[in-house]
Short mmCIF file of C-alpha atoms in Angstrom, two decimals:
data_model
loop_
_atom_site.label_atom_id
_atom_site.label_comp_id
_atom_site.label_asym_id
_atom_site.label_seq_id
_atom_site.Cartn_x
_atom_site.Cartn_y
_atom_site.Cartn_z
CA PRO A 1 -7.37 214.46 91.09
CA THR A 2 -4.87 216.66 89.29
CA CYS A 3 -6.62 219.00 86.88
CA GLU A 4 -5.02 221.93 85.11
CA ALA A 5 -6.64 225.11 86.40
CA HIS A 6 -7.37 226.52 82.95
CA LEU A 7 -9.66 223.53 82.19
CA VAL A 8 -11.98 224.07 85.20
CA VAL A 9 -15.23 225.77 84.16
CA SER A 10 -17.34 225.51 87.33
CA LEU A 11 -16.68 224.70 90.98
CA ALA A 12 -19.28 223.67 93.58
CA GLN A 13 -18.73 222.32 97.12
CA GLU A 14 -18.29 218.64 96.22
CA ILE A 15 -18.19 218.52 92.40
CA TYR A 16 -16.58 220.49 89.60
CA LEU A 17 -16.88 220.73 85.81
CA ALA A 18 -13.88 220.76 83.49
CA THR A 19 -13.30 220.64 79.77
CA PRO A 20 -11.32 217.53 78.75
CA LYS A 21 -8.08 217.21 76.87
CA GLY A 22 -8.96 216.78 73.21
CA PRO A 23 -12.69 217.65 73.42
CA LEU A 24 -15.03 215.89 70.99
CA VAL A 25 -17.20 219.01 70.72
CA THR A 26 -15.73 222.51 71.03
CA PRO A 27 -17.21 223.88 73.19
CA GLY A 28 -19.66 221.48 74.84
CA HIS A 29 -17.77 218.33 75.89
CA VAL A 30 -17.32 218.53 79.66
CA LEU A 31 -16.39 216.29 82.58
CA VAL A 32 -18.31 216.01 85.87
CA VAL A 33 -15.77 215.17 88.58
CA PRO A 34 -15.78 214.88 92.41
CA ILE A 35 -13.36 217.24 94.17
CA GLY A 36 -12.38 214.69 96.83
CA HIS A 37 -11.16 211.22 95.93
CA CYS A 38 -14.10 209.01 94.99
CA GLY A 39 -13.94 205.95 92.76
CA SER A 40 -17.54 205.54 91.68
CA GLN A 41 -21.13 206.70 92.06
CA ALA A 42 -21.64 204.17 94.85
CA ALA A 43 -19.15 206.08 97.00
CA LEU A 44 -20.58 209.57 96.49
CA SER A 45 -22.15 211.33 99.45
CA PRO A 46 -25.80 212.47 99.21
CA GLU A 47 -24.55 216.04 98.93
CA ALA A 48 -22.25 215.15 96.04
CA LEU A 49 -25.02 213.23 94.25
CA ALA A 50 -27.27 216.28 94.56
CA GLU A 51 -24.58 218.47 92.97
CA VAL A 52 -24.06 215.97 90.14
CA ALA A 53 -27.80 216.04 89.45
CA ALA A 54 -27.90 219.84 89.55
CA TYR A 55 -25.00 220.11 87.12
CA LYS A 56 -26.61 217.69 84.68
CA ARG A 57 -29.91 219.56 84.79
CA GLY A 58 -28.06 222.79 84.12
CA LEU A 59 -26.14 221.26 81.23
CA ALA A 60 -29.37 219.89 79.74
CA GLN A 61 -30.92 223.37 79.88
CA CYS A 62 -27.82 224.92 78.34
CA PHE A 63 -27.60 222.47 75.45
CA ALA A 64 -31.34 222.76 74.77
CA GLN A 65 -31.12 226.51 74.34
CA CYS A 66 -27.71 226.48 72.64
CA ALA A 67 -27.26 230.19 73.19
CA GLY A 68 -24.96 231.43 75.90
CA SER A 69 -24.14 235.03 76.69
CA ALA A 70 -21.46 234.98 74.00
CA GLY A 71 -23.82 233.49 71.42
CA SER A 72 -21.19 230.79 70.93
CA TRP A 73 -23.67 227.92 70.59
CA LEU A 74 -25.09 229.35 67.36
CA GLY A 75 -22.18 227.84 65.49
CA HIS A 76 -22.20 224.63 67.51
CA PRO A 77 -21.70 221.44 65.47
CA CYS A 78 -24.80 219.97 67.13
CA ARG A 79 -26.95 222.73 65.69
CA GLU A 80 -28.45 221.47 62.46
CA ARG A 81 -30.65 223.48 60.15
CA GLY A 82 -34.04 222.01 59.33
CA GLY A 83 -37.17 223.33 57.68
CA GLY A 84 -38.31 224.94 60.90
CA GLY A 85 -35.02 226.54 61.88
CA LEU A 86 -32.45 225.16 64.30
CA TYR A 87 -32.68 222.03 66.40
CA ALA A 88 -31.87 222.16 70.10
CA CYS A 89 -29.40 219.64 71.52
CA GLY A 90 -29.93 216.67 73.77
CA MET A 91 -26.99 215.13 75.62
CA ALA A 92 -25.27 211.88 76.53
CA VAL A 93 -23.73 211.15 79.93
CA LEU A 94 -21.15 208.35 79.89
CA GLU A 95 -19.15 206.83 82.74
CA ARG A 96 -16.75 203.90 83.10
CA PHE A 97 -15.64 202.46 86.45
CA ALA A 98 -13.14 199.63 86.48
CA ASP A 99 -10.85 199.81 89.49
CA THR A 100 -8.38 197.21 90.76
CA LYS A 101 -6.03 199.23 92.99
CA GLY A 102 -8.25 201.78 94.72
CA THR A 103 -6.79 204.69 92.74
CA TYR A 104 -9.56 205.18 90.16
CA HIS A 105 -11.30 208.56 90.29
CA MET A 106 -14.90 208.96 89.15
CA CYS A 107 -15.51 211.01 86.01
CA GLN A 108 -18.68 211.39 83.93
CA GLN A 109 -18.34 212.61 80.34
CA VAL A 110 -21.15 214.83 79.07
CA VAL A 111 -21.49 215.44 75.33
CA PRO A 112 -24.25 217.38 73.52
CA LEU A 113 -26.15 215.38 70.91
CA PRO A 114 -27.75 216.68 67.70
CA GLY A 115 -31.49 217.19 67.86
CA SER A 116 -31.73 215.11 64.69
CA LEU A 117 -30.97 212.01 66.81
CA PHE A 118 -34.42 212.41 68.39
CA ASP A 119 -37.92 212.01 66.97
CA SER A 120 -40.06 214.86 65.67
CA THR A 121 -41.39 215.59 69.15
CA GLY A 122 -37.86 215.82 70.53
CA LYS A 123 -38.91 213.55 73.39
CA ALA A 124 -37.58 210.16 72.30
CA PRO A 125 -34.28 209.05 70.76
CA LEU A 126 -34.35 207.56 67.29
CA PRO A 127 -33.55 203.82 67.00
CA LYS A 128 -30.06 204.81 65.82
CA VAL A 129 -29.12 205.90 69.35
CA ALA A 130 -29.87 202.53 70.95
CA LYS A 131 -28.33 200.78 67.95
CA VAL A 132 -25.01 202.61 68.45
CA LEU A 133 -24.99 201.87 72.18
CA PHE A 134 -25.86 198.18 71.94
CA ALA A 135 -23.62 197.55 68.92
CA ALA A 136 -20.64 199.04 70.77
CA ALA A 137 -21.46 196.92 73.82
CA GLU A 138 -21.69 193.77 71.72
CA ARG A 139 -18.30 194.46 70.10
CA ALA A 140 -16.75 194.86 73.55
CA GLY A 141 -18.46 191.77 74.98
CA LEU A 142 -20.58 193.82 77.38
CA GLN A 143 -24.26 193.50 78.28
CA LEU A 144 -26.28 196.69 78.68
CA LYS A 145 -29.36 196.61 80.87
CA SER A 146 -32.08 199.28 80.90
CA LEU A 147 -32.73 201.12 84.16
CA ASP A 148 -35.81 203.04 85.25
CA PRO A 149 -35.23 206.80 84.77
CA VAL A 150 -37.23 207.40 87.95
CA GLY A 151 -34.84 207.97 90.82
CA TRP A 152 -31.85 208.71 88.58
CA GLU A 153 -30.60 211.34 91.02
CA ALA A 154 -29.64 208.61 93.51
CA GLY A 155 -27.04 207.22 91.11
CA LEU A 156 -26.03 203.55 91.02
CA ARG A 157 -26.66 201.95 94.42
CA PRO A 158 -25.24 198.71 95.81
CA GLY A 159 -28.06 196.22 96.31
CA HIS A 160 -30.10 197.93 93.61
CA GLU A 161 -28.45 198.83 90.29
CA LEU A 162 -25.15 197.28 91.45
CA GLU A 163 -24.54 194.09 93.41
CA SER A 164 -21.69 195.58 95.43
CA PRO A 165 -19.78 198.89 95.68
CA ALA A 166 -16.77 197.18 94.10
CA ASP A 167 -18.59 196.18 90.89
CA SER A 168 -17.07 197.65 87.76
CA TYR A 169 -19.61 199.21 85.45
CA PHE A 170 -20.33 201.26 82.36
CA TYR A 171 -23.20 203.71 82.74
CA ALA A 172 -25.01 205.82 80.14
CA GLU A 173 -27.79 208.40 80.18
CA ILE A 174 -29.51 209.98 77.17
CA TRP A 175 -31.28 213.31 77.72
CA ALA A 176 -33.81 214.65 75.23
CA PRO A 177 -33.61 218.26 73.94
CA GLY A 178 -35.48 220.63 76.21
CA ASP A 179 -36.02 218.09 79.03
CA SER A 180 -33.91 219.01 82.02
CA LYS A 181 -35.88 216.99 84.60
CA ALA A 182 -34.54 213.50 83.96
CA PRO A 183 -32.83 211.35 81.33
CA ILE A 184 -35.16 209.47 79.00
CA LEU A 185 -32.82 206.49 78.74
CA ARG A 186 -30.53 204.90 81.35
CA LEU A 187 -28.32 201.89 80.66
CA VAL A 188 -25.77 200.00 82.73
CA HIS A 189 -23.31 197.16 82.23
CA ARG A 190 -22.28 195.53 85.49
CA GLY A 191 -18.94 193.76 85.60
CA SER A 192 -17.01 192.14 88.41
CA PRO A 193 -14.86 193.87 91.04
CA GLN A 194 -11.81 192.87 88.94
CA GLY A 195 -12.41 195.43 86.23
CA GLY A 196 -15.14 193.87 84.14
CA LYS A 197 -14.49 190.14 83.95
CA GLY A 198 -17.50 188.08 84.81
CA GLY A 199 -19.80 185.33 83.70
CA LYS A 200 -22.68 185.80 81.31
CA GLY A 201 -25.28 185.21 83.99
CA GLY A 202 -26.77 187.64 86.45
CA GLY A 203 -26.69 190.56 84.06
CA LYS A 204 -22.91 190.70 83.96
CA GLY A 205 -21.02 190.65 80.69
CA GLY A 206 -17.84 188.72 80.11
CA GLY A 207 -15.57 191.39 78.63
CA ARG A 208 -13.44 194.07 80.18
CA ILE A 209 -14.71 197.60 79.77
CA PRO A 210 -12.45 199.39 77.27
CA VAL A 211 -10.76 202.50 78.65
CA GLN A 212 -12.09 204.72 75.83
CA PHE A 213 -15.50 203.02 75.61
CA GLY A 214 -17.58 206.07 76.52
CA ARG A 215 -15.71 208.38 74.21
CA GLU A 216 -15.94 205.87 71.35
CA ILE A 217 -19.73 205.74 71.78
CA ALA A 218 -19.98 209.54 71.86
CA ALA A 219 -17.90 209.83 68.69
CA ASP A 220 -20.13 207.27 66.95
CA LEU A 221 -23.28 209.12 68.03
CA LEU A 222 -21.86 212.35 66.63
CA GLY A 223 -20.96 210.61 63.37
CA GLN A 224 -17.26 211.31 63.94
CA PRO A 225 -15.65 207.95 64.81
CA GLU A 226 -12.27 209.29 63.72
CA ARG A 227 -12.30 211.60 66.77
CA ALA A 228 -12.72 208.78 69.30
CA HIS A 229 -9.17 209.16 70.67
CA TRP A 230 -8.43 212.45 72.39
CA LYS A 231 -5.13 212.78 70.54
CA ALA A 232 -7.13 213.27 67.33
CA CYS A 233 -8.68 216.39 68.91
CA GLU A 234 -5.62 217.67 70.78
CA GLN A 235 -5.42 221.41 71.40
CA THR A 236 -2.67 223.79 72.42
CA THR A 237 -2.82 225.22 75.94
CA ASP A 238 -4.11 228.52 74.55
CA GLU A 239 -6.82 226.70 72.59
CA GLU A 240 -7.81 224.73 75.70
CA ALA A 241 -8.11 227.94 77.72
CA ALA A 242 -10.18 229.58 74.98
CA THR A 243 -12.51 226.55 74.79
CA ALA A 244 -13.00 226.58 78.56
CA GLU A 245 -13.72 230.32 78.59
CA LEU A 246 -16.21 229.99 75.75
CA PHE A 247 -18.03 227.26 77.65
CA LYS A 248 -18.08 229.26 80.90
CA GLN A 249 -19.69 232.19 79.10
CA ALA A 250 -22.34 229.94 77.55
CA PHE A 251 -23.02 227.95 80.73
CA GLY A 252 -23.00 230.81 83.22
CA THR A 253 -26.76 231.40 83.13
CA PHE A 254 -27.40 227.71 83.88
CA ASP A 255 -24.55 227.05 86.34
CA PRO A 256 -26.02 225.85 89.69
CA ALA A 257 -22.77 226.76 91.43
CA LEU A 258 -23.47 230.42 90.64
CA ALA A 259 -27.11 230.33 91.78
#
């Protein structure tokens, strides 16, 4: 896909990371994108899936520590002061696939989440997290189904999590602060090959998957619904470049592409 060079923050063999236009969190909101054309997780090669997993583990480690080489995470909006100091961040991974013409390109949004969205152990999300996810799905006419976190690295597979490679879907992962091994929550809505229309049976919802659905959920989780559209967070080119550079400095220690 076309991506402006100043937005790219990491480049591996099959996958790259980029900061989005109008980031929800500055810095912190990043996109995980295949280099070659690929519509969905079902079409990723084993090598690409391994790189996606490595990037997400690195991002989880980075957000948990919230302290890059530039110290930029110390002022991060996800850092909240409590009686014992500063919370680490968890993260949400959100992906929509709804293709009808074979031109859709896979993209996973990753957004750090405040530690206050997790219980006192930091190992489980508070009920608010699931409430936001399922309420958004209900409004859109979608049905979210829980998936086993075990085996998450394999992605969504036809004949397993999906019925066919052409199924549209919305996919979400929630990662707890400090846990970079696996997400603690995985959810999927499976639609039809025609972009999300389907019957209510068989685990498929009846609504189309809204284009901004993932970003709307992330904005709700962050308590900033007014930032759901990227235009509300639009930056100048210089601001975009500065955001990307700030993220690269913070992520460098955890970047698997630099290992």
